[in-house]
Coordinates of C-alpha atoms and ligand atoms in Angstrom, one line a residue:
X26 CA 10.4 -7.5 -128.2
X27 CA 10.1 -7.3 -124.1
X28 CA 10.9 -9.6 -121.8
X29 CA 8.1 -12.0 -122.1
X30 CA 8.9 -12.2 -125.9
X31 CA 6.2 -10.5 -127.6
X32 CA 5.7 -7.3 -129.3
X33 CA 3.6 -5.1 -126.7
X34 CA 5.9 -2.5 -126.1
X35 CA 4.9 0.7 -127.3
X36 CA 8.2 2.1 -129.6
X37 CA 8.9 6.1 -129.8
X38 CA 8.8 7.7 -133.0
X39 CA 11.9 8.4 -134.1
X40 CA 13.1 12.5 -134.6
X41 CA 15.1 13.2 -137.6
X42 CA 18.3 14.9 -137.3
X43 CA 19.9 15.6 -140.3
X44 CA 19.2 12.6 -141.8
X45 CA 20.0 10.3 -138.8
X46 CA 17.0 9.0 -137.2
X47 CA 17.1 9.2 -133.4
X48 CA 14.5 6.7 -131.2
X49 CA 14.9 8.0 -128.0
X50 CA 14.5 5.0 -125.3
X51 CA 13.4 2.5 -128.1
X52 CA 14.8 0.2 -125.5
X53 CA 13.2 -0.4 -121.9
X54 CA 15.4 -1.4 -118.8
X55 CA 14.7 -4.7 -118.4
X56 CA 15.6 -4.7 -122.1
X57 CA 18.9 -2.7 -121.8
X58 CA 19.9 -5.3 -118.9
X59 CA 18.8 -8.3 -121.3
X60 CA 21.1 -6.7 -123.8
X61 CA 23.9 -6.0 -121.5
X62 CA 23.7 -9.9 -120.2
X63 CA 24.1 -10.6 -124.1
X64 CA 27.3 -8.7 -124.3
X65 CA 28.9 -10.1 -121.0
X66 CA 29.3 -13.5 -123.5
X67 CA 30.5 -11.7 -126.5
X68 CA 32.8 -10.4 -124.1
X69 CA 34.0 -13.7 -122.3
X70 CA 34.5 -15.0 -126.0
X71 CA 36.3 -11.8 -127.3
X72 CA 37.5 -9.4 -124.8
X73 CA 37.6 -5.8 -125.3
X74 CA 41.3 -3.9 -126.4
X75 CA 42.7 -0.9 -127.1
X76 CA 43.1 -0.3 -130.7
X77 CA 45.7 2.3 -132.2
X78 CA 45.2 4.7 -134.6
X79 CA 47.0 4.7 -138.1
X80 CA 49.1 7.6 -136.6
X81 CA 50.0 5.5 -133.8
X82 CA 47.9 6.9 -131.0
X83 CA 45.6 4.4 -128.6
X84 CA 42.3 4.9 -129.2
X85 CA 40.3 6.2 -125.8
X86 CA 37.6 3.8 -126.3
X87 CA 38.4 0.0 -125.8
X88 CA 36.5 -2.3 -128.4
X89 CA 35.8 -5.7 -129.5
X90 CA 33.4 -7.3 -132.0
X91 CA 30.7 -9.9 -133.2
X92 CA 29.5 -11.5 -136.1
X93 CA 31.3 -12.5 -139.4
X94 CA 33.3 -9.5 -139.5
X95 CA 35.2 -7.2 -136.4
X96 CA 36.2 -3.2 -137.1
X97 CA 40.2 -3.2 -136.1
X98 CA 42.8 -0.6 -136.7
X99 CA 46.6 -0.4 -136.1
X100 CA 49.5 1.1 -138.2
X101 CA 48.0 -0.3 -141.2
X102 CA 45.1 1.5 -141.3
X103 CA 41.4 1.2 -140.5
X104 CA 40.1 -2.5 -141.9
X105 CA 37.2 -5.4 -140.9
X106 CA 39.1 -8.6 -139.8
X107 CA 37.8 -12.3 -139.5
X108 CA 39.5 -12.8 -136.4
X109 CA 40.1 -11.2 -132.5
X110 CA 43.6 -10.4 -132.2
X111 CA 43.8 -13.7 -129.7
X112 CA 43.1 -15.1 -132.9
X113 CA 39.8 -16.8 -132.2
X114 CA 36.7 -16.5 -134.8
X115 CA 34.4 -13.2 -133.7
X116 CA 31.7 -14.5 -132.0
X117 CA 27.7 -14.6 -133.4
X118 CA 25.7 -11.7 -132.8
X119 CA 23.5 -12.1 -130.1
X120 CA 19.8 -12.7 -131.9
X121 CA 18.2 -9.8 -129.6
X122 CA 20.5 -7.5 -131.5
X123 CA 19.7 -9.1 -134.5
X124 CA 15.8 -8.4 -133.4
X125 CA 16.8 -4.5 -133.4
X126 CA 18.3 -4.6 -137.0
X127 CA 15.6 -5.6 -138.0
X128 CA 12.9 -3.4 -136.3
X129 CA 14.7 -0.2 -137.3
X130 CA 17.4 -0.8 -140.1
X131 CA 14.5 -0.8 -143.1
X132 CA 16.9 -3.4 -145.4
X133 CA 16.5 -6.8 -145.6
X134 CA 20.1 -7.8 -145.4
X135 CA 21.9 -8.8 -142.2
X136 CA 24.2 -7.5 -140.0
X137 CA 27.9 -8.6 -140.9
X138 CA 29.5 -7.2 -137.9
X139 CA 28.4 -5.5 -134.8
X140 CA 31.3 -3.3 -133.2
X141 CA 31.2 -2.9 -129.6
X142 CA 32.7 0.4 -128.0
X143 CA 33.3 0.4 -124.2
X144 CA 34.0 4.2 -123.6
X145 CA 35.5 4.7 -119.9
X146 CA 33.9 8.1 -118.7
X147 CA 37.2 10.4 -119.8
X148 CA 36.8 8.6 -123.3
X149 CA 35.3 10.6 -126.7
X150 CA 35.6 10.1 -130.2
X151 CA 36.4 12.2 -133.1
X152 CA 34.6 13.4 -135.7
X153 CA 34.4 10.7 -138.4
X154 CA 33.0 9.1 -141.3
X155 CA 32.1 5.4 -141.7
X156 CA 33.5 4.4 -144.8
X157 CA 35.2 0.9 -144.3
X158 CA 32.1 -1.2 -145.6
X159 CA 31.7 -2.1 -149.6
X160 CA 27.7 -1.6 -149.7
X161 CA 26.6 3.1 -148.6
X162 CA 23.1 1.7 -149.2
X163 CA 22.9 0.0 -146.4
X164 CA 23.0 2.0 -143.0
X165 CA 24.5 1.5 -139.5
X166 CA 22.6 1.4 -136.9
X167 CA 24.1 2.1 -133.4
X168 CA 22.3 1.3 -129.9
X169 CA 23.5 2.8 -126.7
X170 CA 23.7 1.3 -123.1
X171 CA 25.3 3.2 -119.8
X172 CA 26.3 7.0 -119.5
X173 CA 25.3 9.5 -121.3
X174 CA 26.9 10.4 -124.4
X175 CA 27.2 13.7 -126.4
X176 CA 27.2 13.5 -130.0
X177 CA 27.9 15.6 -132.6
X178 CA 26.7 15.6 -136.3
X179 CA 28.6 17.4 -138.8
X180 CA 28.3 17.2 -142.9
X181 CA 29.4 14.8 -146.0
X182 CA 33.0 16.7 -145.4
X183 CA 34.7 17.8 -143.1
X184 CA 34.1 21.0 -141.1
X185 CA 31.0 23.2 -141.5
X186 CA 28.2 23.7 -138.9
X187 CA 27.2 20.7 -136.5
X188 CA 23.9 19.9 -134.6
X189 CA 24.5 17.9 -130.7
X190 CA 22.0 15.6 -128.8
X191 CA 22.5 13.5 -125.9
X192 CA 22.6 9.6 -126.6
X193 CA 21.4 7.8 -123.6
X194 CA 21.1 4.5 -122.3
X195 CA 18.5 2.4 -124.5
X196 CA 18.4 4.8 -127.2
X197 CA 19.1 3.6 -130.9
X198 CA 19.9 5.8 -134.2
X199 CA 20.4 4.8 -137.7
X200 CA 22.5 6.7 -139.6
X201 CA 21.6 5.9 -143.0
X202 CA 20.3 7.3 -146.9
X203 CA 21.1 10.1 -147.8
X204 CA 22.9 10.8 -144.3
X205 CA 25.3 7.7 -144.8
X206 CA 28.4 9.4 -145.1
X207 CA 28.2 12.3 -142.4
X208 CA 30.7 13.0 -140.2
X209 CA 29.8 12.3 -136.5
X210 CA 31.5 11.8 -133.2
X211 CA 31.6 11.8 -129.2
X212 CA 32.3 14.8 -127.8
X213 CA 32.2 13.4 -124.2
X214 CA 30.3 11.1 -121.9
X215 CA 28.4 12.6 -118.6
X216 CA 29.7 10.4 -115.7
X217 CA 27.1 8.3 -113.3
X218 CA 24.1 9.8 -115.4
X219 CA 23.2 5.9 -115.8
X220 CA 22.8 3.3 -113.0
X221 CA 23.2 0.1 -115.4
X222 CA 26.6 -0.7 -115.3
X223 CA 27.6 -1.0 -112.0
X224 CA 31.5 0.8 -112.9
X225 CA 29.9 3.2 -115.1
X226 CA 31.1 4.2 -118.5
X227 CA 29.5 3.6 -122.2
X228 CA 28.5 0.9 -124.3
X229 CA 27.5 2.0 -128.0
X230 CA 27.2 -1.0 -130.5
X231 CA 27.5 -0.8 -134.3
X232 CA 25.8 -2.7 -136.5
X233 CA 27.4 -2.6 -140.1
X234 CA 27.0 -4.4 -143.4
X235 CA 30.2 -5.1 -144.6
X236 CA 30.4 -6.7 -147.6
Ligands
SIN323 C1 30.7 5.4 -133.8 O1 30.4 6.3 -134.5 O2 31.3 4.5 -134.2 C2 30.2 5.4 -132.4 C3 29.1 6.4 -132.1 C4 28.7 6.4 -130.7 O3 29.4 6.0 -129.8 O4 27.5 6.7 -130.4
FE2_324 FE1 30.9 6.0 -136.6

C-alpha cells in the first residue's frame, strides 16, 4: 500500500532467478522510510547484537527480531528462540510488513518471525541454506532497505555454479518452491549507494514460518 493507504501503486513484475523471484523496487521511498520508522521501534524494544557462530566466530552482521519467534545462534547451534537475549518477549511484527507477506508470499499462513539483519558496510554473509523452520512449503521472503547488496545464488548443495544480482533498497525476493532450499549469501555491500540511512549500511529482513 502507499502512503495514503490504498493500493495505487503500480508493483514490478517480478524476474525469476533460479527459482527466487526478484521485485525490483516493489517498494517506493516514502515506503522504504515508513518501513524504516517501523523498525526504529522493533529496535527500541529489542536492540540489535552480534550473534556467534557454532564455531565460535561473531557473526559480521548484527541482528535482532520480531514476531512470535527470533533466529539466534551461539555455541549451541543455529535455533528460533521466544525471547531477546535481555530476556524480554520479541516484539510484534510491524503490520506494514505483515501487508508485504501477504502481497508476495502466495500462502495463507503468517509470518512467525521476521529476522532483522543490520550489515555495517565491511559486513557479508556466507553461503547458506535456510533450514531451521519445521514447514519447506512455506517460503521466506526477504525485503531490503539501505546499501546495496550483492547476492549470490548457488544450488540445493553446496558448491556448483552460482548466478549474482544486486539487492537494493526497497527491493523484495522470495525464495520459495522448488528453490526453498538453495544455498545463497552476501558477498558484499556497496557503501553510500543509498541515501536512506543517514550512517549507511544494510537492512535485509526475513520473514519465516517457523513452525
Ligand atoms: C539471509 O539470507 O538471511 C539474508 C539475505 C540478505 O541479506 O539479502
Ligand atoms: Fe538466508
Amino acid at each position: 500500500m502507499n502512503e495514503s493507504g490504498d493500493n495505487s501503486v503500480i508493483r514490478p513484475a517480478p524476474v525469476e532467478i533460479r527459482g527466487f523471484r526478484h521485485y525490483a523496487a516493489w517498494l517506493t521511498r516514502d515506503e522504504q522510510a515508513a518501513l524504516l520508522a517501523d523498525l526504529r521501534g522493533v529496535l527500541a524494544a529489542a536492540p540489535l547484537f552480534s550473534p556467534i557462530t557454532p564455531s565460535g566466530k561473531p557473526m559480521s552482521v548484527r541482528m535482532t527480531s520480531a514476531g512470535r519467534f527470533g533466529w539466534y545462534s551461539d555455541r549451541r547451534g543455529y535455533r528460533y528462540v521466544e525471547q531477546h537475549p535481555s530476556g524480554v518477549d520479541w516484539p510484534p511484527i510491524p503490520d506494514r510488513i505483515l501487508g508485504i507477506w501477504t502481497a508476495v508470499s502466495g500462502v495463507v499462513r503468517a509470518p512467525e518471525c521476521c529476522l532483522i539483519n543490520y550489515y555495517p558496510p565491511d559486513a557479508k554473509m556466507g553461503m547458506h541454506q535456510d533450514r531451521d523452520e519445521a514447514d519447506f512449503t512455506q517460503p521466506v521472503v526477504s525485503i531490503s532497505l539501505g546499501d546495496d547488496g550483492l547476492f549470490r545464488i548457488g544450488n540445493e548443495t553446496r558448491g556448483g555454479s552460482t548466478q549474482s544480482l544486486w539487492l537494493r533498497s526497497g527491493d523484495v525476493m522470495v525464495m520459495g518452491g522448488a528453490a526453498r532450499l538453495r544455498y545463497h549469501g552476501i558477498d558484499r555491500i556497496a557503501p553510500d549507494t543509498c541515501a536512506l540511512m543517514p550512517k549507511g549500511g544494510r537492512i535485509n529482513l526475513t520473514l519465516r514460518v517457523v513452525t
